[in-house]
Tab-separated table of C-alpha atoms and ligand atoms in Angstrom:
chain	number	residue	atom	x	y	z
A	1	MET	CA	0.000	0.000	0.000
A	2	GLU	CA	1.206	3.458	-0.874
A	3	ARG	CA	1.816	5.688	2.167
A	4	VAL	CA	0.590	9.243	1.990
A	5	TYR	CA	2.537	11.429	4.408
A	6	LEU	CA	0.537	14.491	5.488
A	7	ASP	CA	2.263	15.513	8.703
A	8	TYR	CA	4.842	18.003	7.388
A	9	ALA	CA	4.342	20.281	10.396
A	10	ALA	CA	5.681	17.488	12.626
A	11	THR	CA	8.768	16.830	10.533
A	12	THR	CA	9.873	16.497	6.905
A	13	PRO	CA	12.051	14.027	4.991
A	14	VAL	CA	15.605	15.159	4.189
A	15	ASP	CA	15.758	16.456	0.619
A	16	PRO	CA	18.134	14.373	-1.580
A	17	GLY	CA	20.121	17.538	-2.426
A	18	VAL	CA	20.565	18.243	1.291
A	19	LYS	CA	21.806	14.734	1.979
A	20	LYS	CA	24.360	15.073	-0.811
A	21	ALA	CA	25.608	18.421	0.512
A	22	MET	CA	26.104	16.938	3.987
A	23	GLU	CA	27.978	13.785	3.005
A	24	PRO	CA	31.535	15.177	2.700
A	25	TYR	CA	31.329	16.533	6.258
A	26	MET	CA	30.640	13.085	7.625
A	27	ASP	CA	33.626	11.388	5.991
A	28	LYS	CA	36.507	13.123	4.233
A	29	ASP	CA	35.965	16.575	5.763
A	30	PHE	CA	35.041	15.397	9.247
A	31	GLY	CA	37.365	17.877	11.012
A	32	ASN	CA	36.542	19.916	14.079
A	33	ALA	CA	35.709	23.464	12.983
A	34	SER	CA	37.852	24.784	15.828
A	35	SER	CA	41.020	22.914	14.755
A	36	LEU	CA	43.813	24.867	13.146
A	37	TYR	CA	44.965	22.383	10.477
A	38	SER	CA	43.415	22.614	7.040
A	39	MET	CA	40.687	19.980	7.434
A	40	GLY	CA	39.341	21.835	10.461
A	41	GLN	CA	39.550	25.069	8.529
A	42	GLN	CA	37.646	23.442	5.649
A	43	ALA	CA	34.858	22.654	8.117
A	44	ARG	CA	34.940	26.190	9.483
A	45	ILE	CA	34.663	27.723	6.009
A	46	ALA	CA	31.705	25.471	5.165
A	47	MET	CA	30.030	26.437	8.421
A	48	GLU	CA	30.587	30.162	7.920
A	49	ASN	CA	29.221	29.951	4.377
A	50	ALA	CA	26.164	28.203	5.795
A	51	ARG	CA	25.800	30.965	8.384
A	52	LYS	CA	25.883	33.604	5.630
A	53	ARG	CA	23.289	31.789	3.568
A	54	LEU	CA	20.913	31.248	6.489
A	55	ALA	CA	21.309	34.848	7.687
A	56	ALA	CA	20.442	36.125	4.211
A	57	THR	CA	17.122	34.258	4.179
A	58	ILE	CA	15.816	36.525	6.968
A	59	LYS	CA	17.868	39.639	6.036
A	60	ALA	CA	20.126	39.268	9.077
A	61	ASP	CA	23.909	39.540	9.363
A	62	PRO	CA	25.923	36.308	9.720
A	63	GLY	CA	27.189	37.371	13.158
A	64	GLU	CA	23.607	37.458	14.400
A	65	ILE	CA	23.081	33.700	13.853
A	66	VAL	CA	23.657	31.267	16.747
A	67	PHE	CA	23.476	27.592	15.801
A	68	THR	CA	21.572	25.337	18.207
A	69	SER	CA	20.375	21.749	18.381
A	70	GLY	CA	16.950	22.730	17.028
A	71	GLY	CA	13.879	24.874	17.552
A	72	THR	CA	13.382	23.801	21.145
A	73	GLU	CA	16.869	24.888	22.183
A	74	ALA	CA	16.530	28.145	20.237
A	75	ASP	CA	13.286	28.968	22.086
A	76	ASN	CA	14.846	28.072	25.443
A	77	LEU	CA	17.950	30.153	24.734
A	78	ALA	CA	15.906	33.161	23.603
A	79	LEU	CA	13.694	33.214	26.683
A	80	VAL	CA	16.144	32.185	29.384
A	81	GLY	CA	19.032	34.027	27.734
A	82	VAL	CA	17.173	37.353	27.583
A	83	ALA	CA	15.554	36.862	31.006
A	84	MET	CA	18.875	36.219	32.744
A	85	ALA	CA	20.726	39.019	30.957
A	86	ASN	CA	17.992	41.580	31.720
A	87	ARG	CA	16.828	40.673	35.209
A	88	LYS	CA	18.085	43.978	36.570
A	89	LYS	CA	15.807	45.808	34.173
A	90	GLY	CA	12.661	43.800	34.906
A	91	ASN	CA	11.138	40.392	35.511
A	92	HIS	CA	8.052	40.409	33.298
A	93	ILE	CA	7.602	38.384	30.101
A	94	ILE	CA	4.597	38.331	27.779
A	95	THR	CA	3.677	35.394	25.560
A	96	SER	CA	0.453	33.769	24.323
A	97	LYS	CA	-1.580	30.717	25.226
A	98	VAL	CA	-1.142	29.177	21.772
A	99	GLU	CA	2.677	29.021	21.715
A	100	HIS	CA	4.616	25.797	21.215
A	101	LYS	CA	5.408	23.935	24.432
A	102	ALA	CA	9.069	24.854	24.015
A	103	VAL	CA	8.024	28.445	24.790
A	104	ILE	CA	5.189	27.817	27.274
A	105	GLU	CA	7.093	25.355	29.444
A	106	THR	CA	10.231	27.508	29.414
A	107	CYS	CA	8.078	30.403	30.636
A	108	GLU	CA	6.633	28.176	33.368
A	109	SER	CA	10.154	27.291	34.434
A	110	LEU	CA	11.086	30.990	34.555
A	111	GLU	CA	8.018	31.620	36.742
A	112	LYS	CA	9.498	29.215	39.286
A	113	ASN	CA	12.626	31.368	39.263
A	114	GLY	CA	11.139	34.736	40.081
A	115	PHE	CA	9.836	35.897	36.711
A	116	ARG	CA	6.238	36.905	36.053
A	117	VAL	CA	4.642	35.761	32.805
A	118	THR	CA	1.468	37.005	31.101
A	119	TYR	CA	-0.109	34.438	28.760
A	120	LEU	CA	-2.269	36.365	26.288
A	121	ASP	CA	-5.612	35.022	25.081
A	122	THR	CA	-6.333	34.850	21.370
A	123	ASP	CA	-9.505	35.126	19.318
A	124	LYS	CA	-11.264	32.027	17.975
A	125	TYR	CA	-8.770	31.838	15.101
A	126	GLY	CA	-5.766	31.800	17.426
A	127	MET	CA	-4.863	35.411	16.653
A	128	VAL	CA	-3.219	37.497	19.385
A	129	ASP	CA	-5.036	40.746	20.217
A	130	LEU	CA	-2.799	43.810	19.839
A	131	GLU	CA	-4.822	45.931	22.274
A	132	GLN	CA	-4.511	43.279	24.954
A	133	LEU	CA	-0.777	43.078	24.289
A	134	LYS	CA	-0.403	46.846	24.544
A	135	LYS	CA	-2.187	46.873	27.907
A	136	ALA	CA	-0.022	44.056	29.225
A	137	ILE	CA	3.296	45.812	28.592
A	138	SER	CA	4.580	47.513	31.762
A	139	LYS	CA	7.791	49.082	33.010
A	140	LYS	CA	8.898	45.661	34.214
A	141	THR	CA	8.399	43.970	30.837
A	142	ILE	CA	11.632	42.831	29.209
A	143	LEU	CA	10.467	40.441	26.493
A	144	VAL	CA	7.482	39.614	24.303
A	145	SER	CA	7.477	36.166	22.648
A	146	ILE	CA	4.801	35.520	20.021
A	147	MET	CA	5.113	32.834	17.351
A	148	HIS	CA	5.001	33.679	13.645
A	149	VAL	CA	2.890	30.715	12.504
A	150	ASN	CA	1.009	28.337	14.762
A	151	ASN	CA	2.137	24.732	14.324
A	152	GLU	CA	-1.306	23.243	14.947
A	153	ILE	CA	-3.824	25.528	13.292
A	154	GLY	CA	-1.544	27.381	10.849
A	155	THR	CA	-2.652	30.886	11.834
A	156	ILE	CA	-0.203	33.667	10.916
A	157	GLU	CA	0.229	36.143	13.792
A	158	PRO	CA	0.563	39.901	13.108
A	159	ILE	CA	4.253	39.904	14.020
A	160	GLU	CA	5.163	43.033	12.087
A	161	LYS	CA	2.680	45.051	14.165
A	162	ILE	CA	3.856	43.341	17.353
A	163	GLY	CA	7.478	44.121	16.472
A	164	LYS	CA	6.620	47.772	15.937
A	165	MET	CA	4.789	47.984	19.247
A	166	CYS	CA	7.671	46.345	21.127
A	167	LYS	CA	10.138	48.712	19.509
A	168	GLU	CA	8.087	51.742	20.594
A	169	LYS	CA	7.880	50.412	24.153
A	170	GLY	CA	11.550	49.461	24.347
A	171	VAL	CA	10.852	45.757	24.915
A	172	TYR	CA	12.637	42.881	23.176
A	173	PHE	CA	10.588	40.817	20.700
A	174	HIS	CA	11.214	37.119	20.100
A	175	THR	CA	9.306	35.066	17.546
A	176	ASP	CA	9.236	31.292	17.139
A	177	ALA	CA	9.369	31.095	13.338
A	178	VAL	CA	9.899	27.335	13.093
A	179	GLN	CA	6.723	26.907	10.990
A	180	SER	CA	7.256	29.929	8.750
A	181	PHE	CA	11.020	29.950	8.142
A	182	CYS	CA	11.692	29.638	4.382
A	183	LYS	CA	7.971	29.151	3.740
A	184	ILE	CA	6.739	32.736	3.860
A	185	PRO	CA	8.916	35.881	3.639
A	186	ILE	CA	10.664	37.092	6.811
A	187	ASP	CA	12.639	40.307	7.126
A	188	VAL	CA	13.912	40.725	10.677
A	189	LYS	CA	14.756	44.385	10.157
A	190	ARG	CA	11.446	45.464	8.655
A	191	MET	CA	9.505	43.309	11.143
A	192	ARG	CA	11.566	44.660	14.071
A	193	ILE	CA	12.412	41.188	15.348
A	194	ASP	CA	15.118	40.989	18.012
A	195	LEU	CA	15.265	37.203	18.329
A	196	LEU	CA	13.946	34.445	16.049
A	197	SER	CA	13.951	30.643	16.293
A	198	ALA	CA	14.131	28.269	13.309
A	199	SER	CA	14.649	24.536	12.874
A	200	SER	CA	16.171	22.484	10.063
A	201	HIS	CA	13.964	19.389	10.137
A	202	LYS	CA	10.808	21.369	9.352
A	203	ILE	CA	12.302	22.511	6.022
A	204	TYR	CA	13.683	19.214	4.592
A	205	GLY	CA	16.973	19.433	6.494
A	206	PRO	CA	18.325	16.991	9.088
A	207	LYS	CA	16.959	16.729	12.628
A	208	GLY	CA	18.929	18.099	15.569
A	209	VAL	CA	20.008	21.458	14.167
A	210	GLY	CA	18.431	24.891	14.338
A	211	LEU	CA	19.275	28.506	14.872
A	212	LEU	CA	18.543	31.505	17.008
A	213	TYR	CA	18.855	34.910	15.382
A	214	VAL	CA	19.983	37.425	18.006
A	215	ARG	CA	19.964	41.003	16.763
A	216	ASP	CA	23.311	42.758	17.081
A	217	GLY	CA	23.272	44.590	20.418
A	218	VAL	CA	20.858	42.220	22.184
A	219	LYS	CA	22.564	40.568	25.136
A	220	ILE	CA	21.791	36.983	26.065
A	221	GLU	CA	23.170	34.878	28.875
A	222	PRO	CA	24.409	31.525	27.489
A	223	MET	CA	22.782	28.333	28.762
A	224	LEU	CA	25.567	25.981	27.649
A	225	HIS	CA	29.057	26.737	28.933
A	226	GLY	CA	32.318	25.282	27.725
A	227	GLY	CA	34.479	26.059	24.722
A	228	GLY	CA	32.966	29.458	23.992
A	229	HIS	CA	31.662	28.477	20.557
A	230	GLU	CA	29.237	30.718	18.661
A	231	SER	CA	30.937	33.818	20.101
A	232	GLY	CA	30.341	32.597	23.626
A	233	ARG	CA	26.601	32.298	23.131
A	234	ARG	CA	26.390	28.513	22.753
A	235	SER	CA	29.268	26.180	23.585
A	236	GLY	CA	29.705	22.740	22.045
A	237	THR	CA	31.563	21.404	19.012
A	238	GLU	CA	29.589	22.526	15.994
A	239	ASN	CA	27.358	20.097	14.094
A	240	VAL	CA	29.066	20.931	10.794
A	241	ALA	CA	27.263	18.386	8.588
A	242	GLY	CA	23.935	19.359	10.107
A	243	ILE	CA	24.601	23.066	9.675
A	244	VAL	CA	25.660	22.590	6.042
A	245	GLY	CA	22.492	20.541	5.450
A	246	PHE	CA	20.329	23.188	7.131
A	247	ALA	CA	21.779	25.877	4.835
A	248	LYS	CA	21.288	23.745	1.720
A	249	ALA	CA	17.687	23.092	2.797
A	250	SER	CA	17.095	26.831	3.158
A	251	GLU	CA	18.598	27.495	-0.256
A	252	ILE	CA	16.243	25.034	-1.949
A	253	ALA	CA	13.209	26.228	0.047
A	254	ILE	CA	13.828	29.914	-0.691
A	255	LYS	CA	14.260	29.208	-4.388
A	256	GLU	CA	10.934	27.370	-4.504
A	257	MET	CA	9.076	29.474	-1.939
A	258	ASP	CA	6.693	31.457	-4.144
A	259	LYS	CA	5.858	28.610	-6.463
A	260	GLU	CA	5.420	26.173	-3.603
A	261	ALA	CA	3.223	28.568	-1.605
A	262	LYS	CA	0.893	28.962	-4.597
A	263	ARG	CA	0.759	25.221	-5.235
A	264	LEU	CA	0.071	24.324	-1.587
A	265	THR	CA	-2.529	27.080	-1.189
A	266	ALA	CA	-4.438	25.672	-4.177
A	267	LEU	CA	-4.260	22.130	-2.766
A	268	ARG	CA	-5.409	23.318	0.655
A	269	LYS	CA	-8.313	25.346	-0.731
A	270	LYS	CA	-9.568	22.353	-2.648
A	271	LEU	CA	-9.223	20.081	0.375
A	272	VAL	CA	-11.001	22.480	2.729
A	273	LYS	CA	-13.846	23.099	0.316
A	274	GLN	CA	-14.402	19.400	-0.358
A	275	ILE	CA	-14.244	18.321	3.277
A	276	LEU	CA	-16.528	21.079	4.541
A	277	THR	CA	-19.132	20.474	1.821
A	278	ASN	CA	-19.029	16.686	1.910
A	279	ILE	CA	-19.103	16.197	5.678
A	280	PRO	CA	-21.976	17.627	7.734
A	281	ASN	CA	-21.028	19.150	11.103
A	282	SER	CA	-17.425	19.712	10.068
A	283	HIS	CA	-15.431	22.877	10.755
A	284	LEU	CA	-12.099	24.465	9.936
A	285	ASN	CA	-9.837	25.285	12.908
A	286	GLY	CA	-7.636	28.371	12.567
A	287	HIS	CA	-7.976	31.417	10.355
A	288	PRO	CA	-9.765	30.953	7.009
A	289	GLU	CA	-7.243	33.121	5.080
A	290	LYS	CA	-4.390	34.227	7.317
A	291	ARG	CA	-2.804	30.796	7.507
A	292	ILE	CA	0.319	29.082	6.244
A	293	PRO	CA	-0.263	27.513	2.783
A	294	GLY	CA	0.171	23.831	3.702
A	295	ASN	CA	-1.938	23.637	6.864
A	296	ALA	CA	-5.554	22.438	7.065
A	297	ASN	CA	-7.005	21.641	10.478
A	298	PHE	CA	-10.531	20.232	10.689
A	299	ARG	CA	-12.926	19.424	13.454
A	300	PHE	CA	-15.696	16.869	13.171
A	301	ASP	CA	-18.514	16.791	15.703
A	302	PHE	CA	-19.369	13.482	17.436
A	303	ILE	CA	-16.103	11.637	16.789
A	304	GLU	CA	-12.676	11.150	18.299
A	305	GLY	CA	-9.676	12.285	16.278
A	306	GLU	CA	-7.613	9.410	17.625
A	307	ALA	CA	-9.937	6.805	16.083
A	308	LEU	CA	-9.935	8.768	12.834
A	309	ILE	CA	-6.113	8.820	12.719
A	310	LEU	CA	-5.946	5.050	13.228
A	311	LYS	CA	-8.532	4.397	10.510
A	312	LEU	CA	-6.676	6.713	8.132
A	313	ASP	CA	-3.428	4.919	8.913
A	314	MET	CA	-5.105	1.689	7.798
A	315	VAL	CA	-5.552	3.184	4.322
A	316	GLY	CA	-1.998	4.574	4.339
A	317	ILE	CA	-2.752	8.201	5.231
A	318	GLU	CA	-0.490	9.688	7.906
A	319	ALA	CA	-1.903	12.775	9.633
A	320	SER	CA	-2.271	13.966	13.212
A	321	THR	CA	-4.753	15.098	15.798
A	322	GLY	CA	-3.754	17.836	18.219
A	323	SER	CA	-0.021	18.500	18.421
A	324	ALA	CA	2.451	15.765	17.528
A	325	CYS	CA	4.338	16.322	20.762
A	326	SER	CA	1.261	15.583	22.819
A	327	SER	CA	-0.285	12.969	20.547
A	328	ARG	CA	0.614	10.213	22.996
A	329	ASP	CA	-1.171	11.667	25.949
A	330	LEU	CA	-4.887	12.100	25.981
A	331	LYS	CA	-4.992	15.676	27.177
A	332	ALA	CA	-6.717	17.945	24.683
A	333	SER	CA	-4.385	20.239	22.762
A	334	HIS	CA	-3.756	23.481	24.665
A	335	VAL	CA	-3.966	25.398	21.384
A	336	LEU	CA	-7.431	24.085	20.532
A	337	THR	CA	-8.812	24.661	24.039
A	338	SER	CA	-7.276	28.159	24.054
A	339	ILE	CA	-9.199	29.122	20.934
A	340	GLY	CA	-12.392	28.204	22.769
A	341	LEU	CA	-13.018	24.546	21.945
A	342	SER	CA	-14.218	22.112	24.574
A	343	PRO	CA	-11.911	19.131	25.217
A	344	LYS	CA	-14.367	16.928	23.307
A	345	GLN	CA	-14.373	19.244	20.300
A	346	ALA	CA	-10.575	19.431	20.426
A	347	HIS	CA	-10.339	15.637	20.422
A	348	GLY	CA	-12.397	15.532	17.213
A	349	SER	CA	-9.729	17.404	15.253
A	350	LEU	CA	-7.635	16.333	12.281
A	351	ARG	CA	-4.486	18.184	11.209
A	352	ILE	CA	-3.370	17.695	7.638
A	353	THR	CA	-0.107	19.416	6.733
A	354	MET	CA	1.147	19.263	3.162
A	355	GLY	CA	4.601	19.826	1.739
A	356	ARG	CA	7.100	19.401	-1.074
A	357	PHE	CA	6.210	15.821	-1.950
A	358	THR	CA	2.426	16.156	-1.634
A	359	LYS	CA	0.610	15.579	-4.912
A	360	GLN	CA	-2.901	16.326	-6.099
A	361	LYS	CA	-3.676	12.606	-6.005
A	362	ASP	CA	-2.737	12.450	-2.301
A	363	ILE	CA	-5.290	15.134	-1.532
A	364	ASP	CA	-7.872	13.355	-3.692
A	365	ASN	CA	-7.160	10.252	-1.633
A	366	VAL	CA	-7.948	12.206	1.572
A	367	ILE	CA	-11.090	13.682	0.020
A	368	ARG	CA	-12.195	10.153	-0.879
A	369	ASN	CA	-11.462	8.503	2.462
A	370	VAL	CA	-12.156	11.028	5.234
A	371	PRO	CA	-15.925	11.467	4.617
A	372	ARG	CA	-16.404	7.691	4.517
A	373	ILE	CA	-14.448	7.114	7.744
A	374	VAL	CA	-16.115	9.991	9.607
A	375	LYS	CA	-19.521	8.592	8.646
A	376	GLU	CA	-18.527	5.124	9.844
A	377	LEU	CA	-17.222	6.422	13.168
A	378	ARG	CA	-20.328	8.504	13.740
A	379	LYS	CA	-22.527	5.440	13.346
A	380	PHE	CA	-21.056	4.028	16.536
A	381	SER	CA	-20.315	7.302	18.281
A	382	PRO	CA	-21.066	7.337	22.000
A	383	PHE	CA	-20.905	11.152	21.907
A	384	LYS	CA	-23.991	11.842	19.866
A	385	LYS	CA	-26.036	12.626	22.920
A	386	GLY	CA	-24.800	15.489	25.051
A	387	TRP	CA	-22.355	16.851	22.457
A	388	ASP	CA	-21.300	20.372	23.306
B	1	PLP	C1	8.757	21.772	15.743
B	1	PLP	C2	8.582	23.053	16.469
B	1	PLP	C3	9.454	23.436	17.498
B	1	PLP	C4	10.555	22.522	17.990
B	1	PLP	O1	11.605	22.404	17.088
B	1	PLP	P1	12.629	21.152	17.219
B	1	PLP	O2	13.681	21.439	16.213
B	1	PLP	O3	11.812	19.932	16.892
B	1	PLP	O4	13.130	21.146	18.613
B	1	PLP	C5	9.271	24.652	18.094
B	1	PLP	N1	8.298	25.484	17.702
B	1	PLP	C6	7.423	25.174	16.722
B	1	PLP	C7	6.380	26.142	16.321
B	1	PLP	C8	7.546	23.941	16.074
B	1	PLP	O5	6.680	23.634	15.106
């Protein structure tokens, strides 16, 4: 049976071109980028070229890029790094209730260490309210962290307006751009972004490598101490092959960005239209227009998403319900409950995320199978009575 992978927001396969670019740095050019002999220098040059390329994708300078082990570490470093370096100035951080757990749980950890955190509500589409944000900023506020694109529902946050507001108030602005990096345009200068997180494995690069952009002049306290790598901001022997792969992945993604965005938007529009017209009591989660091209998130009354995922898996379709990170525990997704859904409604959700290798026929396959399976599950649904 042919497998149809539709979980690109969880991770992506490594592009063949990326794999090829990485190979030399795993055998003949395996040197340590800090070594002085020529093989080490070869590695250093490759890494610095990668830094330049990645910086250019967001209009940053190479010196503003700190390589990390992924998006999670970048988020942790942004929040803890800024908090620790600015604790004399204030102890207040503002974020939202729909952030990735790498941001929310880092904030919760900071709360245990004397910081105060405001978790902003969003509207029913998962959009942060600028007025509420403005009111929340006080003299004690040092950092605002709002994601660019939501990983579950695909909503694009108004980060340019948030950046402008933070700039006016003299507060640092961090954005988790893991789901938008190299998929929609980012300009850190125009958007007034001080810190930005990105991850390689969401853009057809290898797992275990990411970056934090730290605007020149923004001080962060390092979390990892040791050899003083990354200009003292993140110690540890550099993952040269991973970094080279990450840069190659960004190069391919930027080159194909416009074309790919158009293609995925067309696929998504068709999918959404067909599902919503063919299945009664079905809904779209997230914003109808302001969303990342490849994300469709549905909600079906009277059924459990988990059962739907398993039935889809039986016909070869791989998708998710709630967030991939929490798909093993039965707690409803914090994003879906934050946008106003009951736990039951949240459990009836299906996230389909498309990407580079998604074809029209894959979407037709979903359009063919989902209505049939939803109907089947509803026949035996114990939820029909007392559905809220
Ligand atoms: C995947 C993801 C992360 C975590 O990135 P890793 O590289 O897997 O650690 C953080 N934020 C968002 C929005 C994500 O989608």
